[in-house]
PDB file of C-alpha atoms in Angstrom:
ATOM      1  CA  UNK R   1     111.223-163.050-205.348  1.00 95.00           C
ATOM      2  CA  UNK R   2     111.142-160.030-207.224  1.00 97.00           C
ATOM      3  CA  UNK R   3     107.601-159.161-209.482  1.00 97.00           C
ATOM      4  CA  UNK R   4     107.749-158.300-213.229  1.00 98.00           C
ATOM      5  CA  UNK R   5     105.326-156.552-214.720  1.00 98.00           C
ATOM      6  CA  UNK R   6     105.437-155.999-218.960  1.00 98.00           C
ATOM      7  CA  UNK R   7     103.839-152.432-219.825  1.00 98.00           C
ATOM      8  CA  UNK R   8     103.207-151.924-223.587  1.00 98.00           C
ATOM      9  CA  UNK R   9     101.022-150.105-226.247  1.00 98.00           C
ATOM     10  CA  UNK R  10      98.470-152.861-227.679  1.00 97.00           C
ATOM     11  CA  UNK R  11      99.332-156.321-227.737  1.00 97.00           C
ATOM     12  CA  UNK R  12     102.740-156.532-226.943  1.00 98.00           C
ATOM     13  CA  UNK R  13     103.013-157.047-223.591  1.00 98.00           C
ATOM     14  CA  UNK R  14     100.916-159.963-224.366  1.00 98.00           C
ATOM     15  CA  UNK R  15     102.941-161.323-226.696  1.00 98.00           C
ATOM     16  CA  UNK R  16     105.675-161.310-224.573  1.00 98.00           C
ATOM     17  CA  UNK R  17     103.922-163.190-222.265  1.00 98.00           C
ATOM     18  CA  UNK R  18     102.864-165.667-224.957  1.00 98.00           C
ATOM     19  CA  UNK R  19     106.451-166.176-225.404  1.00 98.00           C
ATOM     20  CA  UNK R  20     107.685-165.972-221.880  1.00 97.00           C
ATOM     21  CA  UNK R  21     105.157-169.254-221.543  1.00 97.00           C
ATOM     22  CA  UNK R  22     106.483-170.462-223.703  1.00 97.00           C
ATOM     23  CA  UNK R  23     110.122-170.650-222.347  1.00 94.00           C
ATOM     24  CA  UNK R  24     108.918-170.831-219.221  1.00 91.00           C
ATOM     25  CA  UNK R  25     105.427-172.300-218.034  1.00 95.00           C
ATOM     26  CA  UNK R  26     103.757-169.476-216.443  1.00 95.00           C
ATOM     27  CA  UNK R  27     105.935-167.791-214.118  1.00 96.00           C
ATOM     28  CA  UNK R  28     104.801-166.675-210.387  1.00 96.00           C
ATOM     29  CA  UNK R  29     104.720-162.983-209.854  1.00 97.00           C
ATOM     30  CA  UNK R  30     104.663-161.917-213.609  1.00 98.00           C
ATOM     31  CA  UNK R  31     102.120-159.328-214.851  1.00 98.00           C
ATOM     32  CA  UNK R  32     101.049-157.653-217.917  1.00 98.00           C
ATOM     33  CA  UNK R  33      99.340-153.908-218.594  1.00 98.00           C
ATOM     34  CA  UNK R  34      97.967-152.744-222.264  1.00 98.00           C
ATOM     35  CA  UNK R  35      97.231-149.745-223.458  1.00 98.00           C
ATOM     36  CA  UNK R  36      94.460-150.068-225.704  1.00 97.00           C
ATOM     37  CA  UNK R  37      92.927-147.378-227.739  1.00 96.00           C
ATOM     38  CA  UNK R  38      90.716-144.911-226.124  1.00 96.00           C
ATOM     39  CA  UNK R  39      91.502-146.012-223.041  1.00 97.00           C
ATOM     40  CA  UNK R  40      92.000-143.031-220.341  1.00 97.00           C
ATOM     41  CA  UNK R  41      95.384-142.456-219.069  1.00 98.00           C
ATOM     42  CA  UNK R  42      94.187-142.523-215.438  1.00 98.00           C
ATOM     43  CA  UNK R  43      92.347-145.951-215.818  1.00 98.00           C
ATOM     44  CA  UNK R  44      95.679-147.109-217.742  1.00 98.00           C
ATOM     45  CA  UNK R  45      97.499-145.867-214.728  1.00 98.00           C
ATOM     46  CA  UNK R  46      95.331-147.327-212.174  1.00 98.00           C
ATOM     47  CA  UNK R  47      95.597-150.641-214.157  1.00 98.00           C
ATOM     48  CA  UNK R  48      99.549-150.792-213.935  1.00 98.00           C
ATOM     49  CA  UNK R  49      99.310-149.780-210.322  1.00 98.00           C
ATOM     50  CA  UNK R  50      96.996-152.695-209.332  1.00 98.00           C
ATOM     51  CA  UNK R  51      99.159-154.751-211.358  1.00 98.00           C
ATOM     52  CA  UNK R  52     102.612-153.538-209.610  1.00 98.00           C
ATOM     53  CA  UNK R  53     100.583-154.161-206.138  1.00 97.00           C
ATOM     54  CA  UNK R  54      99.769-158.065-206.986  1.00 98.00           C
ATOM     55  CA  UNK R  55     103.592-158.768-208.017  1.00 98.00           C
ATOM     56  CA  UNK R  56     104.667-157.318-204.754  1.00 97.00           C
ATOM     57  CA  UNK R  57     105.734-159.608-202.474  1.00 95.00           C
ATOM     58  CA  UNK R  58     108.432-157.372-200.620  1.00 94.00           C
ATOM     59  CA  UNK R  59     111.244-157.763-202.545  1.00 95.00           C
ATOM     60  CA  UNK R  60     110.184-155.300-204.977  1.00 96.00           C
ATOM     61  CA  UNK R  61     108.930-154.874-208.553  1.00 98.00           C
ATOM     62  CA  UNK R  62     110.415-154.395-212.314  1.00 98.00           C
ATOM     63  CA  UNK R  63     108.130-153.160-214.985  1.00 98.00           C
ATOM     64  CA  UNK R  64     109.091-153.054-218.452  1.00 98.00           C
ATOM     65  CA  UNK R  65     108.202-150.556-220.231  1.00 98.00           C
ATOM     66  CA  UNK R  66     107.864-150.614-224.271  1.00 98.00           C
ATOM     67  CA  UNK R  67     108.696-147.099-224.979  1.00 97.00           C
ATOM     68  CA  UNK R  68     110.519-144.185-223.476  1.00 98.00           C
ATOM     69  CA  UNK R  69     109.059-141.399-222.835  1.00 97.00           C
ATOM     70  CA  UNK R  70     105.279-142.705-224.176  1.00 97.00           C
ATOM     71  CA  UNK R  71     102.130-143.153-221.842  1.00 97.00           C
ATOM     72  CA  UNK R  72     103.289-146.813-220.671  1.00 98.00           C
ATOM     73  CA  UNK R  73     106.666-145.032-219.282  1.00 98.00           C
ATOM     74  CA  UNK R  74     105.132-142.150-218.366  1.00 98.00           C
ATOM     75  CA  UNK R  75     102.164-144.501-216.229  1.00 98.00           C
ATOM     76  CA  UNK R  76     104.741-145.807-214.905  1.00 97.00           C
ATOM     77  CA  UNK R  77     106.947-143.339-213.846  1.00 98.00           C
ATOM     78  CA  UNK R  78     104.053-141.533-212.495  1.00 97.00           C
ATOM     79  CA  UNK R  79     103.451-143.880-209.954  1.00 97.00           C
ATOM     80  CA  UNK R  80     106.779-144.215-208.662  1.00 97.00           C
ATOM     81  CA  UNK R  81     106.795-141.676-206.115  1.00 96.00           C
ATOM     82  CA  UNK R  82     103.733-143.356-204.315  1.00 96.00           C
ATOM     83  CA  UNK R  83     105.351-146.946-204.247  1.00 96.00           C
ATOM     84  CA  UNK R  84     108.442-145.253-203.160  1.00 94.00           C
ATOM     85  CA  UNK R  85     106.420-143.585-200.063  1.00 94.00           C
ATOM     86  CA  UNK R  86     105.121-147.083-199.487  1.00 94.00           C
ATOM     87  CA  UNK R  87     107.997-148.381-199.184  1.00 94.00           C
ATOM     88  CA  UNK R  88     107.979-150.708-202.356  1.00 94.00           C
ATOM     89  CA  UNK R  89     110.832-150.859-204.372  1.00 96.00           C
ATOM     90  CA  UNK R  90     110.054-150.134-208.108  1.00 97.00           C
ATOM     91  CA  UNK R  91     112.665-150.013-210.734  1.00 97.00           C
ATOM     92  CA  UNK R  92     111.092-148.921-214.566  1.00 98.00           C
ATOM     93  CA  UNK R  93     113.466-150.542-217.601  1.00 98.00           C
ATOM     94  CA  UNK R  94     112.724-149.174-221.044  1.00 98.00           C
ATOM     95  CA  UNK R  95     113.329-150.450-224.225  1.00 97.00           C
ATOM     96  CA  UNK R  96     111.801-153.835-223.697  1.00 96.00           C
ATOM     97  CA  UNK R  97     112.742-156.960-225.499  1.00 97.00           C
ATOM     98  CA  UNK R  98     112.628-160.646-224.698  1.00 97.00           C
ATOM     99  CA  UNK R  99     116.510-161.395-223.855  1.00 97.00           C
ATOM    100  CA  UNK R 100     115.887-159.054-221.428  1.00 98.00           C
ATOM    101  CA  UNK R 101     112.698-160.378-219.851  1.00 98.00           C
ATOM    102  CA  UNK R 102     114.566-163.850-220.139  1.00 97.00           C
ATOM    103  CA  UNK R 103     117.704-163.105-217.837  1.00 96.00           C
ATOM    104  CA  UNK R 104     115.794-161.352-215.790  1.00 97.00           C
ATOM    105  CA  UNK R 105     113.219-164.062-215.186  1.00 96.00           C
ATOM    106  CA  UNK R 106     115.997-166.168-215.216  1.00 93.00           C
ATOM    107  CA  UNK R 107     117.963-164.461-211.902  1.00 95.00           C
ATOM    108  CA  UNK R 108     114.765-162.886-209.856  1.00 90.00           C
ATOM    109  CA  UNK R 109     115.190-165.631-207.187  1.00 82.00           C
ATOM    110  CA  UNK R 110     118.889-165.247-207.283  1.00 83.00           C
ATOM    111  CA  UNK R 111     119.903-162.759-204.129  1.00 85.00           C
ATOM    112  CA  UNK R 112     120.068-160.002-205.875  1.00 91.00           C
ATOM    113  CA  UNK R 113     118.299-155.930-205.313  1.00 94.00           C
ATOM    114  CA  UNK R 114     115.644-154.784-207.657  1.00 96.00           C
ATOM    115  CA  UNK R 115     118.168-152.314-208.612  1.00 96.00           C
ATOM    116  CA  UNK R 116     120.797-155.050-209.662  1.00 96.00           C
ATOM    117  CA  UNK R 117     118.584-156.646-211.593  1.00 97.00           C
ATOM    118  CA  UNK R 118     117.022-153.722-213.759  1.00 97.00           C
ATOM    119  CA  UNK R 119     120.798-153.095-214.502  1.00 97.00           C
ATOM    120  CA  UNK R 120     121.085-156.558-215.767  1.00 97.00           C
ATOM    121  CA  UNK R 121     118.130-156.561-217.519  1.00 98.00           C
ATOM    122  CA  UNK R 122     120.032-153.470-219.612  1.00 98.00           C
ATOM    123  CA  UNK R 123     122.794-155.287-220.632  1.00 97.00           C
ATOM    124  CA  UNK R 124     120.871-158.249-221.395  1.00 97.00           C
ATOM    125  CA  UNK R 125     119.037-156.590-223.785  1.00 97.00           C
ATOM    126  CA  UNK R 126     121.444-154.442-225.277  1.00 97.00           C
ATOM    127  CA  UNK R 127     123.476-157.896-225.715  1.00 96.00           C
ATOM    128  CA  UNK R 128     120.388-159.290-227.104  1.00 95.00           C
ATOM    129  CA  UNK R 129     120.952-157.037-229.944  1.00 95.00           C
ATOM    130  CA  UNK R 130     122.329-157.969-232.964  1.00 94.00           C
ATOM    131  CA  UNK R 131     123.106-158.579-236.688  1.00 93.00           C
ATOM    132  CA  UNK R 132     124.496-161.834-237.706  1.00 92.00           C
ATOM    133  CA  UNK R 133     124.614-161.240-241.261  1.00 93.00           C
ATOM    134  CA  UNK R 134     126.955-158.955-241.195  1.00 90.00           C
ATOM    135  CA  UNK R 135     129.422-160.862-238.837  1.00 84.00           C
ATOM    136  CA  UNK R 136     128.952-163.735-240.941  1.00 89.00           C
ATOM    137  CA  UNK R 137     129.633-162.023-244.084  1.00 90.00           C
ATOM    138  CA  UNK R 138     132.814-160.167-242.117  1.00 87.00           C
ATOM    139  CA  UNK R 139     134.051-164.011-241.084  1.00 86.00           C
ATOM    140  CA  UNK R 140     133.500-165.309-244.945  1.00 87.00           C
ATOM    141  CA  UNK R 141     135.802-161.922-246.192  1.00 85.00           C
ATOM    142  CA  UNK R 142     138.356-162.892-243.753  1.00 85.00           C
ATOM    143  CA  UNK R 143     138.579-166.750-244.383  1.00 78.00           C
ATOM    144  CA  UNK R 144     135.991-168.746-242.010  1.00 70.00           C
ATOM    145  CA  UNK R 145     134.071-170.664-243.576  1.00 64.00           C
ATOM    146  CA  UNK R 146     130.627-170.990-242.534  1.00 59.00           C
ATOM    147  CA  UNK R 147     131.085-174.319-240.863  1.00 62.00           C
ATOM    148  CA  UNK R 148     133.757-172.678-239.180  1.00 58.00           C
ATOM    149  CA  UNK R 149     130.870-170.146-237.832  1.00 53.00           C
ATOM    150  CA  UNK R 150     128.214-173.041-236.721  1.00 54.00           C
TER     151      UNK R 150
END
């Protein structure tokens, strides 16, 4: 089965896992790493490596990171190179939200790469995005009614 880890700033990654429980139970192989302030960027590191090692059962590892481009990403990406050398296939998704920790929870036993299944997790969280007033209000204009809509 393929290992998730949840990377954020603060308390999010927590909360995701709080929620992920919740849907859930407590899923096998399913990490999280906070960056807390004043931590060091090397022990933050080290702590999403260790973390990326105990999800690692061989069939390789997706971490979710909160923000592109900011210390959990870059933690991440740093260590990609080494898990690569090792062998261990690591895929990093940005842009983290719970649709896409859902699907992908949801088809990590399904035979399916690490790669197909970061790609997944994209378009399950871009299709987790959205804004139903507006297409609610753009049914009403054009005649629906809302028990038409639910």
């Amino acid at each position: 089965m393929i290992g998730m880890i949840v990377v954020s700033h603060g308390k999010m990654a927590e909360g995701v896992k709080d929620s992920v429980e919740l849907i859930f139970g407590q899923p096998e192989q399913f990490e999280t790493s906070a960056l807390v302030a004043g931590q060091a960027f090397e022990a933050f590191k080290d702590d999403v490596a260790a973390k990326i090692k105990a999800v690692d059962t061989g069939d390789g590892v997706l971490a979710f990171v909160d923000l592109f481009g900011a210390s959990p990403y870059n933690a991440a990406m740093k260590l990609y190179p080494a898990f690569k050398a090792a062998d261990s296939e690591v895929r990093v998704v940005t842009g983290l939200n719970l649709p896409m920790i859902i699907e992908s929870l949801g088809m990590r036993s399904v035979e399916t790469s690490v790669e197909n299944l970061a790609k997944q997790a994209v378009l399950a969280g871009r299709d987790g995005i959205q804004e139903p007033i507006s297409d609610l209000l753009e049914s009403l204009d054009n005649g629906v009614t809302e028990d038409d809509n639910y």
